[in-house]
């Protein structure tokens, strides 16, 4: 605490009567506790982030449906079936997670939505649009927080809850739906484009789907990282510059990954399933060995670890809140070697007359190093907690246990109410008399120490 802050907490000026004892009550100041909700006012940027998340979801899903329609229209029923499967299966799994979370909230926190709310939630989940409901709830609570004075904090808390839940669901769905879709469409283009076997509009739809899927994956990572910091008590919010560089880091690391897998699959589709399956098993075992604590139920925790293993095929997240320097380094070194091998196999075994062989290999390699460069810039210059000199201590895109997430929010609310009551008592306290000087000073000093300790939390 700086000298000026100390002066604000307790006045150090001597009393007018010349006594050495300071009998003036402490001055009440706005607490500077770093809590989970540093930003009480719901801003336009918060609302725009939610709208961008909804937009990325709708555009990504819509472009995939367009691709499926084009494959069906062309008579490519095998491609049509795979495209639809990659849309429906992950979406159904995520809707199951989402509905389960509603039931957990009802059981643990006594939230009792109205019958209309249950009907709307159920209907949208059956339509595979459960994330949209959560994003809309987050936006509504955020707007109520901006308009309400008496319940501003409560509405902001609810908005953050729905935002982080929706962001996590979107994150997992992207890696279970968008990335497989990317690999599939890249594989189809690489197999059929050189022989001019595809309709022009089908190729347009595929390219649109690839772009929207890439943007959706990178945005889901940046959005989840931003929303997660709102519910972790001792973490600063992410600024827009940091979010932009974080987005670019994730984008340029994922591009070579899906490119390598897609091009390899165009030559050896069955071996591609073997590569991804083996990687998934290794990553899932690695995650299980970290002893994550997202669910209390062991079966649910195992399912969660297996789902997270799918994410690790493409991208690193930190499943446990511990230092990640060596784990992240090992992950990226292994991923780079695997990408290089896959691209090398594609270059060696693809027909010699394919013009994009060299650009694909060089572009994939350069994109990976460009992504790592953005990662270093993020940690050195734009990390919310300040510069981290080449020590990647924490990747804050970690799934926080839901129980801990709620505890952080409730603890924050209780702490702030306690602080508000304490400061209110200080402002209404009358100055002590001369006779009570010694006792009053002792009380004030104790209160000042308590206030200072809270401020330094």
Tab-separated table of C-alpha atoms in Angstrom:
chain	number	residue	atom	x	y	z
A	1	UNK	CA	0.000	0.000	0.000
A	2	UNK	CA	1.363	3.431	-0.967
A	3	UNK	CA	1.779	6.323	1.441
A	4	UNK	CA	-1.120	8.190	-0.136
A	5	UNK	CA	-3.413	5.173	0.279
A	6	UNK	CA	-2.426	4.829	3.922
A	7	UNK	CA	-3.240	8.482	4.442
A	8	UNK	CA	-6.658	7.910	2.901
A	9	UNK	CA	-7.390	5.020	5.228
A	10	UNK	CA	-6.351	6.734	8.467
A	11	UNK	CA	-5.736	10.440	8.903
A	12	UNK	CA	-2.263	11.053	10.344
A	13	UNK	CA	-2.724	14.754	11.117
A	14	UNK	CA	-2.365	15.577	14.859
A	15	UNK	CA	-5.437	16.848	16.712
A	16	UNK	CA	-5.950	20.552	17.209
A	17	UNK	CA	-5.359	20.382	20.962
A	18	UNK	CA	-1.713	19.460	20.415
A	19	UNK	CA	-1.989	15.972	21.871
A	20	UNK	CA	0.124	13.226	20.373
A	21	UNK	CA	-2.959	11.030	20.159
A	22	UNK	CA	-4.934	11.011	16.943
A	23	UNK	CA	-8.587	11.011	17.976
A	24	UNK	CA	-10.081	11.724	14.560
A	25	UNK	CA	-12.022	8.856	13.073
A	26	UNK	CA	-10.526	7.253	9.975
A	27	UNK	CA	-11.622	8.707	6.680
A	28	UNK	CA	-13.821	6.365	4.676
A	29	UNK	CA	-12.539	5.780	1.170
A	30	UNK	CA	-13.597	3.608	-1.733
A	31	UNK	CA	-11.997	0.173	-1.213
A	32	UNK	CA	-9.494	-0.945	-3.811
A	33	UNK	CA	-9.926	-4.671	-3.233
A	34	UNK	CA	-9.199	-6.652	-6.393
A	35	UNK	CA	-12.265	-8.824	-6.611
A	36	UNK	CA	-13.745	-11.043	-9.262
A	37	UNK	CA	-15.883	-8.168	-10.530
A	38	UNK	CA	-13.524	-5.243	-10.847
A	39	UNK	CA	-15.668	-3.620	-13.501
A	40	UNK	CA	-19.066	-2.994	-11.951
A	41	UNK	CA	-20.578	-1.189	-14.882
A	42	UNK	CA	-21.614	-3.321	-17.824
A	43	UNK	CA	-19.983	-1.644	-20.802
A	44	UNK	CA	-20.702	-1.551	-24.508
A	45	UNK	CA	-17.571	-3.657	-25.056
A	46	UNK	CA	-18.980	-6.407	-22.827
A	47	UNK	CA	-22.191	-6.455	-24.828
A	48	UNK	CA	-20.317	-6.454	-28.139
A	49	UNK	CA	-18.234	-9.436	-27.025
A	50	UNK	CA	-21.421	-11.383	-26.264
A	51	UNK	CA	-22.919	-10.427	-29.625
A	52	UNK	CA	-19.700	-11.442	-31.401
A	53	UNK	CA	-19.839	-14.815	-29.659
A	54	UNK	CA	-23.440	-15.345	-30.766
A	55	UNK	CA	-22.565	-14.182	-34.276
A	56	UNK	CA	-19.565	-16.504	-34.574
A	57	UNK	CA	-21.706	-19.431	-33.416
A	58	UNK	CA	-24.510	-18.700	-35.884
A	59	UNK	CA	-22.186	-18.005	-38.835
A	60	UNK	CA	-20.108	-21.111	-38.123
A	61	UNK	CA	-23.148	-23.368	-37.806
A	62	UNK	CA	-24.882	-21.742	-40.770
A	63	UNK	CA	-21.859	-22.144	-43.054
A	64	UNK	CA	-21.544	-25.808	-42.067
A	65	UNK	CA	-25.221	-26.392	-42.882
A	66	UNK	CA	-24.671	-24.671	-46.244
A	67	UNK	CA	-21.741	-26.998	-46.981
A	68	UNK	CA	-23.836	-30.028	-46.042
A	69	UNK	CA	-26.583	-28.863	-48.405
A	70	UNK	CA	-24.084	-28.356	-51.249
A	71	UNK	CA	-22.649	-31.861	-50.788
A	72	UNK	CA	-26.149	-33.332	-50.795
A	73	UNK	CA	-27.071	-31.313	-53.878
A	74	UNK	CA	-23.939	-32.585	-55.659
A	75	UNK	CA	-24.795	-36.181	-54.836
A	76	UNK	CA	-21.785	-36.535	-52.528
A	77	UNK	CA	-23.753	-38.367	-49.858
A	78	UNK	CA	-20.669	-39.641	-48.035
A	79	UNK	CA	-19.375	-36.085	-47.611
A	80	UNK	CA	-22.886	-34.971	-46.677
A	81	UNK	CA	-23.177	-37.623	-43.972
A	82	UNK	CA	-19.790	-36.786	-42.440
A	83	UNK	CA	-20.532	-33.057	-42.454
A	84	UNK	CA	-23.902	-33.548	-40.742
A	85	UNK	CA	-22.380	-35.959	-38.214
A	86	UNK	CA	-19.696	-33.417	-37.288
A	87	UNK	CA	-22.456	-30.847	-36.756
A	88	UNK	CA	-24.953	-32.892	-34.757
A	89	UNK	CA	-22.879	-35.187	-32.522
A	90	UNK	CA	-20.778	-32.475	-30.797
A	91	UNK	CA	-23.789	-30.167	-30.513
A	92	UNK	CA	-25.841	-32.905	-28.831
A	93	UNK	CA	-23.044	-33.666	-26.362
A	94	UNK	CA	-22.652	-29.991	-25.463
A	95	UNK	CA	-26.399	-29.553	-25.004
A	96	UNK	CA	-26.286	-32.459	-22.559
A	97	UNK	CA	-23.512	-30.714	-20.628
A	98	UNK	CA	-25.430	-27.435	-20.649
A	99	UNK	CA	-28.671	-28.942	-19.374
A	100	UNK	CA	-26.757	-30.860	-16.727
A	101	UNK	CA	-25.226	-27.581	-15.535
A	102	UNK	CA	-28.693	-26.066	-15.167
A	103	UNK	CA	-29.663	-28.996	-12.953
A	104	UNK	CA	-26.468	-28.637	-10.905
A	105	UNK	CA	-27.184	-24.933	-10.389
A	106	UNK	CA	-30.692	-25.816	-9.246
A	107	UNK	CA	-29.370	-28.409	-6.799
A	108	UNK	CA	-26.414	-26.461	-5.406
A	109	UNK	CA	-27.706	-22.906	-5.369
A	110	UNK	CA	-31.472	-23.258	-5.219
A	111	UNK	CA	-32.136	-21.415	-8.474
A	112	UNK	CA	-35.764	-22.011	-9.440
A	113	UNK	CA	-36.547	-20.654	-12.913
A	114	UNK	CA	-40.139	-20.151	-13.950
A	115	UNK	CA	-41.999	-22.687	-16.076
A	116	UNK	CA	-41.660	-20.381	-19.065
A	117	UNK	CA	-37.888	-20.213	-18.590
A	118	UNK	CA	-37.667	-24.004	-18.388
A	119	UNK	CA	-39.784	-24.331	-21.532
A	120	UNK	CA	-37.612	-21.865	-23.467
A	121	UNK	CA	-34.393	-23.499	-22.275
A	122	UNK	CA	-35.624	-26.987	-23.120
A	123	UNK	CA	-36.873	-25.939	-26.551
A	124	UNK	CA	-33.630	-24.195	-27.483
A	125	UNK	CA	-31.547	-27.111	-26.217
A	126	UNK	CA	-33.567	-29.526	-28.354
A	127	UNK	CA	-32.871	-27.208	-31.287
A	128	UNK	CA	-29.131	-27.347	-30.411
A	129	UNK	CA	-29.170	-23.646	-29.501
A	130	UNK	CA	-28.591	-23.858	-25.757
A	131	UNK	CA	-25.525	-21.612	-25.959
A	132	UNK	CA	-27.606	-18.866	-27.540
A	133	UNK	CA	-29.977	-18.930	-24.542
A	134	UNK	CA	-27.045	-18.560	-22.157
A	135	UNK	CA	-25.549	-15.707	-24.162
A	136	UNK	CA	-28.923	-13.946	-24.287
A	137	UNK	CA	-29.290	-14.360	-20.514
A	138	UNK	CA	-25.791	-12.931	-20.040
A	139	UNK	CA	-26.690	-9.936	-22.199
A	140	UNK	CA	-30.017	-9.357	-20.413
A	141	UNK	CA	-28.421	-9.526	-16.960
A	142	UNK	CA	-25.661	-7.225	-18.161
A	143	UNK	CA	-28.132	-4.621	-19.398
A	144	UNK	CA	-30.061	-4.869	-16.127
A	145	UNK	CA	-26.787	-4.348	-14.275
A	146	UNK	CA	-26.117	-1.184	-16.261
A	147	UNK	CA	-29.604	0.197	-15.516
A	148	UNK	CA	-30.122	-0.931	-11.927
A	149	UNK	CA	-28.417	0.710	-8.966
A	150	UNK	CA	-29.763	-1.365	-6.105
A	151	UNK	CA	-29.043	-4.763	-7.731
A	152	UNK	CA	-26.175	-3.815	-9.999
A	153	UNK	CA	-23.675	-6.253	-8.488
A	154	UNK	CA	-26.092	-9.170	-8.416
A	155	UNK	CA	-27.067	-8.739	-12.064
A	156	UNK	CA	-23.410	-8.373	-13.035
A	157	UNK	CA	-22.599	-11.598	-11.181
A	158	UNK	CA	-25.382	-13.452	-12.993
A	159	UNK	CA	-24.199	-12.049	-16.313
A	160	UNK	CA	-20.654	-13.252	-15.644
A	161	UNK	CA	-21.939	-16.705	-14.630
A	162	UNK	CA	-23.888	-17.199	-17.840
A	163	UNK	CA	-21.094	-15.738	-19.956
A	164	UNK	CA	-18.412	-18.058	-18.604
A	165	UNK	CA	-20.695	-21.116	-18.876
A	166	UNK	CA	-21.648	-20.277	-22.453
A	167	UNK	CA	-18.019	-19.548	-23.338
A	168	UNK	CA	-16.858	-22.902	-21.978
A	169	UNK	CA	-19.573	-24.754	-23.888
A	170	UNK	CA	-18.671	-22.882	-27.053
A	171	UNK	CA	-14.994	-23.619	-26.504
A	172	UNK	CA	-15.536	-27.369	-26.225
A	173	UNK	CA	-17.988	-27.458	-29.113
A	174	UNK	CA	-15.523	-25.633	-31.364
A	175	UNK	CA	-12.885	-28.290	-30.799
A	176	UNK	CA	-15.383	-31.125	-31.171
A	177	UNK	CA	-17.225	-29.674	-34.186
A	178	UNK	CA	-15.374	-26.811	-35.877
A	179	UNK	CA	-11.894	-28.354	-35.955
A	180	UNK	CA	-13.054	-31.762	-37.306
A	181	UNK	CA	-15.123	-29.853	-39.843
A	182	UNK	CA	-12.015	-27.907	-40.823
A	183	UNK	CA	-10.015	-31.088	-41.347
A	184	UNK	CA	-12.843	-32.677	-43.350
A	185	UNK	CA	-13.351	-29.752	-45.723
A	186	UNK	CA	-9.588	-29.221	-46.220
A	187	UNK	CA	-9.282	-32.930	-46.979
A	188	UNK	CA	-12.127	-32.800	-49.517
A	189	UNK	CA	-10.682	-29.734	-51.233
A	190	UNK	CA	-7.209	-31.275	-51.400
A	191	UNK	CA	-8.581	-34.528	-52.863
A	192	UNK	CA	-11.082	-33.154	-55.380
A	193	UNK	CA	-9.887	-29.666	-56.360
A	194	UNK	CA	-6.882	-30.795	-58.482
A	195	UNK	CA	-9.227	-32.979	-60.548
A	196	UNK	CA	-11.949	-30.294	-60.841
A	197	UNK	CA	-14.511	-32.665	-59.358
A	198	UNK	CA	-16.344	-30.063	-57.274
A	199	UNK	CA	-19.031	-27.551	-58.112
A	200	UNK	CA	-17.969	-23.901	-57.909
A	201	UNK	CA	-20.521	-22.949	-55.261
A	202	UNK	CA	-19.639	-26.003	-53.216
A	203	UNK	CA	-16.023	-24.816	-53.140
A	204	UNK	CA	-17.177	-21.342	-52.134
A	205	UNK	CA	-19.247	-22.808	-49.304
A	206	UNK	CA	-16.299	-24.912	-48.152
A	207	UNK	CA	-13.931	-21.944	-48.090
A	208	UNK	CA	-16.462	-19.844	-46.180
A	209	UNK	CA	-16.901	-22.695	-43.710
A	210	UNK	CA	-13.134	-23.001	-43.235
A	211	UNK	CA	-12.717	-19.280	-42.544
A	212	UNK	CA	-15.672	-19.048	-40.146
A	213	UNK	CA	-14.562	-22.175	-38.302
A	214	UNK	CA	-11.017	-20.859	-37.840
A	215	UNK	CA	-12.293	-17.524	-36.561
A	216	UNK	CA	-14.783	-19.269	-34.267
A	217	UNK	CA	-12.124	-21.481	-32.682
A	218	UNK	CA	-9.712	-18.606	-32.044
A	219	UNK	CA	-12.514	-16.347	-30.810
A	220	UNK	CA	-13.873	-19.019	-28.465
A	221	UNK	CA	-10.448	-19.252	-26.811
A	222	UNK	CA	-10.084	-15.482	-26.454
A	223	UNK	CA	-13.678	-15.053	-25.267
A	224	UNK	CA	-13.389	-17.786	-22.664
A	225	UNK	CA	-10.097	-16.405	-21.395
A	226	UNK	CA	-11.679	-12.966	-21.022
A	227	UNK	CA	-14.850	-14.205	-19.306
A	228	UNK	CA	-12.916	-16.525	-16.989
A	229	UNK	CA	-10.953	-13.611	-15.567
A	230	UNK	CA	-14.212	-12.032	-14.413
A	231	UNK	CA	-14.835	-14.879	-11.967
A	232	UNK	CA	-11.315	-15.396	-10.607
A	233	UNK	CA	-10.867	-13.129	-7.620
A	234	UNK	CA	-7.185	-12.246	-7.961
A	235	UNK	CA	-6.980	-11.903	-11.750
A	236	UNK	CA	-7.061	-8.626	-13.640
A	237	UNK	CA	-9.381	-8.161	-16.600
A	238	UNK	CA	-8.032	-8.603	-20.110
A	239	UNK	CA	-7.742	-5.409	-22.164
A	240	UNK	CA	-8.704	-5.257	-25.811
A	241	UNK	CA	-5.084	-5.154	-27.034
A	242	UNK	CA	-4.253	-8.256	-25.047
A	243	UNK	CA	-7.402	-9.985	-26.306
A	244	UNK	CA	-6.493	-9.144	-29.919
A	245	UNK	CA	-2.952	-10.533	-29.615
A	246	UNK	CA	-4.273	-13.565	-27.725
A	247	UNK	CA	-6.727	-14.165	-30.595
A	248	UNK	CA	-3.892	-13.969	-33.159
A	249	UNK	CA	-1.708	-16.309	-31.099
A	250	UNK	CA	-4.407	-18.958	-31.017
A	251	UNK	CA	-5.399	-18.448	-34.653
A	252	UNK	CA	-1.901	-18.834	-36.092
A	253	UNK	CA	-1.128	-21.891	-33.953
A	254	UNK	CA	-4.359	-23.661	-34.923
A	255	UNK	CA	-4.066	-22.948	-38.681
A	256	UNK	CA	-0.979	-25.149	-39.247
A	257	UNK	CA	-2.433	-27.850	-37.022
A	258	UNK	CA	-5.658	-28.307	-38.992
A	259	UNK	CA	-3.780	-27.769	-42.279
A	260	UNK	CA	-1.334	-30.575	-41.489
A	261	UNK	CA	-4.084	-32.968	-40.413
A	262	UNK	CA	-6.326	-32.078	-43.373
A	263	UNK	CA	-3.617	-32.475	-46.016
A	264	UNK	CA	-2.401	-35.723	-44.455
A	265	UNK	CA	-5.994	-37.012	-44.401
A	266	UNK	CA	-6.354	-36.267	-48.123
A	267	UNK	CA	-3.731	-38.971	-48.784
A	268	UNK	CA	-4.171	-41.345	-45.845
A	269	UNK	CA	-7.659	-40.872	-44.327
A	270	UNK	CA	-7.569	-44.049	-42.239
A	271	UNK	CA	-4.127	-43.271	-40.856
A	272	UNK	CA	-5.369	-39.803	-39.942
A	273	UNK	CA	-7.927	-41.386	-37.600
A	274	UNK	CA	-5.105	-43.457	-36.125
A	275	UNK	CA	-2.954	-40.349	-35.580
A	276	UNK	CA	-5.782	-38.390	-33.946
A	277	UNK	CA	-6.934	-41.377	-31.888
A	278	UNK	CA	-3.447	-42.049	-30.558
A	279	UNK	CA	-2.940	-38.383	-29.778
A	280	UNK	CA	-6.303	-38.261	-27.980
A	281	UNK	CA	-5.444	-41.269	-25.822
A	282	UNK	CA	-2.052	-39.829	-24.857
A	283	UNK	CA	-3.466	-36.382	-24.110
A	284	UNK	CA	-6.398	-37.803	-22.120
A	285	UNK	CA	-4.039	-39.928	-20.012
A	286	UNK	CA	-1.843	-36.860	-19.466
A	287	UNK	CA	-4.839	-34.804	-18.327
A	288	UNK	CA	-6.055	-37.555	-15.988
A	289	UNK	CA	-2.573	-37.701	-14.441
A	290	UNK	CA	-2.903	-33.992	-13.569
A	291	UNK	CA	-5.799	-34.892	-11.225
A	292	UNK	CA	-8.262	-32.234	-12.342
A	293	UNK	CA	-11.111	-31.266	-10.011
A	294	UNK	CA	-13.850	-29.881	-12.230
A	295	UNK	CA	-16.638	-32.215	-11.070
A	296	UNK	CA	-17.163	-33.926	-7.732
A	297	UNK	CA	-18.512	-37.050	-9.432
A	298	UNK	CA	-15.702	-39.285	-10.732
A	299	UNK	CA	-17.597	-40.462	-13.797
A	300	UNK	CA	-18.415	-36.901	-14.840
A	301	UNK	CA	-14.794	-35.923	-14.185
A	302	UNK	CA	-13.592	-38.739	-16.434
A	303	UNK	CA	-15.958	-37.685	-19.227
A	304	UNK	CA	-14.762	-34.106	-18.818
A	305	UNK	CA	-11.116	-35.255	-19.097
A	306	UNK	CA	-11.895	-37.236	-22.239
A	307	UNK	CA	-13.605	-34.216	-23.816
A	308	UNK	CA	-10.647	-32.043	-22.857
A	309	UNK	CA	-8.403	-34.628	-24.516
A	310	UNK	CA	-10.100	-33.777	-27.828
A	311	UNK	CA	-9.169	-30.118	-27.301
A	312	UNK	CA	-5.548	-31.132	-26.700
A	313	UNK	CA	-5.364	-32.633	-30.184
A	314	UNK	CA	-5.292	-29.064	-31.454
A	315	UNK	CA	-4.557	-26.654	-28.619
A	316	UNK	CA	-3.115	-26.460	-25.113
A	317	UNK	CA	-5.245	-25.439	-22.146
A	318	UNK	CA	-4.219	-25.505	-18.513
A	319	UNK	CA	-6.497	-28.024	-16.747
A	320	UNK	CA	-5.070	-27.290	-13.290
A	321	UNK	CA	-4.151	-23.958	-11.740
A	322	UNK	CA	-0.431	-24.654	-11.445
A	323	UNK	CA	2.702	-23.370	-13.252
A	324	UNK	CA	2.626	-24.461	-16.894
A	325	UNK	CA	5.967	-23.429	-18.345
A	326	UNK	CA	7.334	-26.924	-18.938
A	327	UNK	CA	3.996	-28.522	-19.835
A	328	UNK	CA	3.247	-25.836	-22.401
A	329	UNK	CA	6.772	-26.024	-23.844
A	330	UNK	CA	6.557	-29.806	-24.162
A	331	UNK	CA	3.139	-29.540	-25.794
A	332	UNK	CA	4.220	-27.029	-28.442
A	333	UNK	CA	7.480	-28.844	-29.210
A	334	UNK	CA	5.575	-32.096	-29.670
A	335	UNK	CA	2.901	-30.395	-31.778
A	336	UNK	CA	5.496	-28.739	-34.016
A	337	UNK	CA	7.286	-32.049	-34.597
A	338	UNK	CA	4.005	-33.796	-35.375
A	339	UNK	CA	2.926	-31.033	-37.774
A	340	UNK	CA	6.303	-31.192	-39.518
A	341	UNK	CA	6.069	-34.960	-39.963
A	342	UNK	CA	2.505	-34.786	-41.323
A	343	UNK	CA	3.339	-31.982	-43.763
A	344	UNK	CA	6.528	-33.794	-44.775
A	345	UNK	CA	4.563	-36.961	-45.552
A	346	UNK	CA	2.081	-34.932	-47.612
A	347	UNK	CA	4.900	-33.269	-49.550
A	348	UNK	CA	6.647	-36.580	-50.226
A	349	UNK	CA	3.623	-38.636	-51.297
A	350	UNK	CA	1.344	-36.107	-53.024
A	351	UNK	CA	1.391	-35.844	-56.832
A	352	UNK	CA	4.204	-33.687	-58.165
A	353	UNK	CA	1.896	-31.526	-60.285
A	354	UNK	CA	-0.012	-30.090	-57.294
A	355	UNK	CA	0.877	-26.403	-57.187
A	356	UNK	CA	0.109	-25.809	-53.511
A	357	UNK	CA	2.569	-28.372	-52.092
A	358	UNK	CA	5.350	-25.916	-51.271
A	359	UNK	CA	3.062	-23.031	-50.172
A	360	UNK	CA	1.196	-25.388	-47.829
A	361	UNK	CA	4.348	-26.694	-46.149
A	362	UNK	CA	6.077	-23.317	-45.875
A	363	UNK	CA	2.873	-21.490	-44.926
A	364	UNK	CA	2.054	-23.989	-42.199
A	365	UNK	CA	5.532	-23.728	-40.695
A	366	UNK	CA	5.608	-19.930	-40.816
A	367	UNK	CA	2.125	-19.681	-39.303
A	368	UNK	CA	3.184	-21.811	-36.350
A	369	UNK	CA	6.203	-19.649	-35.555
A	370	UNK	CA	4.119	-16.512	-36.068
A	371	UNK	CA	1.633	-17.836	-33.514
A	372	UNK	CA	4.430	-18.545	-31.024
A	373	UNK	CA	5.712	-15.001	-31.609
A	374	UNK	CA	2.299	-13.565	-30.736
A	375	UNK	CA	2.255	-15.767	-27.629
A	376	UNK	CA	5.602	-14.345	-26.479
A	377	UNK	CA	4.400	-10.786	-27.168
A	378	UNK	CA	1.259	-11.453	-25.151
A	379	UNK	CA	3.143	-12.715	-22.117
A	380	UNK	CA	5.924	-10.132	-22.304
A	381	UNK	CA	3.879	-7.004	-22.993
A	382	UNK	CA	0.124	-7.523	-22.796
A	383	UNK	CA	-0.596	-10.047	-20.062
A	384	UNK	CA	-3.273	-8.642	-17.686
A	385	UNK	CA	-1.087	-9.144	-14.608
A	386	UNK	CA	1.903	-7.404	-16.167
A	387	UNK	CA	5.045	-8.506	-17.933
A	388	UNK	CA	6.025	-12.145	-17.482
A	389	UNK	CA	9.687	-12.387	-18.579
A	390	UNK	CA	9.655	-15.566	-20.657
A	391	UNK	CA	8.208	-17.533	-17.737
A	392	UNK	CA	4.846	-18.905	-18.818
A	393	UNK	CA	3.541	-19.369	-15.313
A	394	UNK	CA	-0.146	-19.603	-16.102
A	395	UNK	CA	-2.257	-19.904	-19.160
A	396	UNK	CA	-5.488	-18.369	-17.929
A	397	UNK	CA	-7.526	-20.275	-20.481
A	398	UNK	CA	-8.056	-22.930	-17.851
A	399	UNK	CA	-11.384	-24.509	-16.976
A	400	UNK	CA	-12.141	-23.336	-13.452
A	401	UNK	CA	-14.129	-25.899	-11.419
A	402	UNK	CA	-17.778	-24.882	-11.363
A	403	UNK	CA	-18.035	-25.223	-7.592
A	404	UNK	CA	-14.960	-23.030	-7.136
A	405	UNK	CA	-16.364	-20.571	-9.655
A	406	UNK	CA	-19.520	-20.126	-7.573
A	407	UNK	CA	-17.503	-19.886	-4.362
A	408	UNK	CA	-15.378	-17.116	-5.870
A	409	UNK	CA	-18.514	-15.172	-6.755
A	410	UNK	CA	-20.200	-15.661	-3.382
A	411	UNK	CA	-16.994	-14.873	-1.507
A	412	UNK	CA	-16.621	-11.681	-3.504
A	413	UNK	CA	-20.160	-10.567	-2.669
A	414	UNK	CA	-19.739	-11.323	1.046
A	415	UNK	CA	-16.397	-9.520	1.179
A	416	UNK	CA	-17.776	-6.417	-0.454
A	417	UNK	CA	-20.844	-6.315	1.797
A	418	UNK	CA	-18.565	-6.629	4.823
A	419	UNK	CA	-16.335	-3.847	3.514
A	420	UNK	CA	-19.312	-1.625	2.715
A	421	UNK	CA	-20.742	-2.127	6.212
A	422	UNK	CA	-17.369	-1.423	7.790
A	423	UNK	CA	-16.884	1.792	5.835
A	424	UNK	CA	-20.439	2.902	6.584
A	425	UNK	CA	-19.814	2.444	10.297
A	426	UNK	CA	-16.664	4.534	10.000
A	427	UNK	CA	-18.489	7.392	8.298
A	428	UNK	CA	-21.290	7.449	10.879
A	429	UNK	CA	-18.994	7.101	13.881
A	430	UNK	CA	-18.891	10.262	16.028
A	431	UNK	CA	-15.520	11.704	17.131
A	432	UNK	CA	-14.439	10.428	20.557
A	433	UNK	CA	-14.319	12.638	23.605
A	434	UNK	CA	-11.162	13.564	25.470
A	435	UNK	CA	-11.976	11.004	28.202
A	436	UNK	CA	-12.315	8.191	25.685
A	437	UNK	CA	-9.202	9.161	23.748
A	438	UNK	CA	-7.052	6.175	24.627
A	439	UNK	CA	-9.756	3.610	24.051
A	440	UNK	CA	-10.934	5.260	20.871
A	441	UNK	CA	-7.472	5.434	19.403
A	442	UNK	CA	-6.921	1.776	20.122
A	443	UNK	CA	-10.233	0.907	18.468
A	444	UNK	CA	-9.533	3.104	15.471
A	445	UNK	CA	-6.075	1.642	15.043
A	446	UNK	CA	-7.523	-1.852	15.117
A	447	UNK	CA	-10.179	-0.884	12.577
A	448	UNK	CA	-7.544	0.740	10.410
A	449	UNK	CA	-5.411	-2.399	10.450
A	450	UNK	CA	-8.456	-4.483	9.554
A	451	UNK	CA	-9.328	-2.122	6.721
A	452	UNK	CA	-5.760	-2.140	5.445
A	453	UNK	CA	-5.626	-5.925	5.489
A	454	UNK	CA	-8.823	-6.102	3.470
A	455	UNK	CA	-7.558	-3.564	0.956
A	456	UNK	CA	-4.406	-5.586	0.414
A	457	UNK	CA	-6.341	-8.794	-0.331
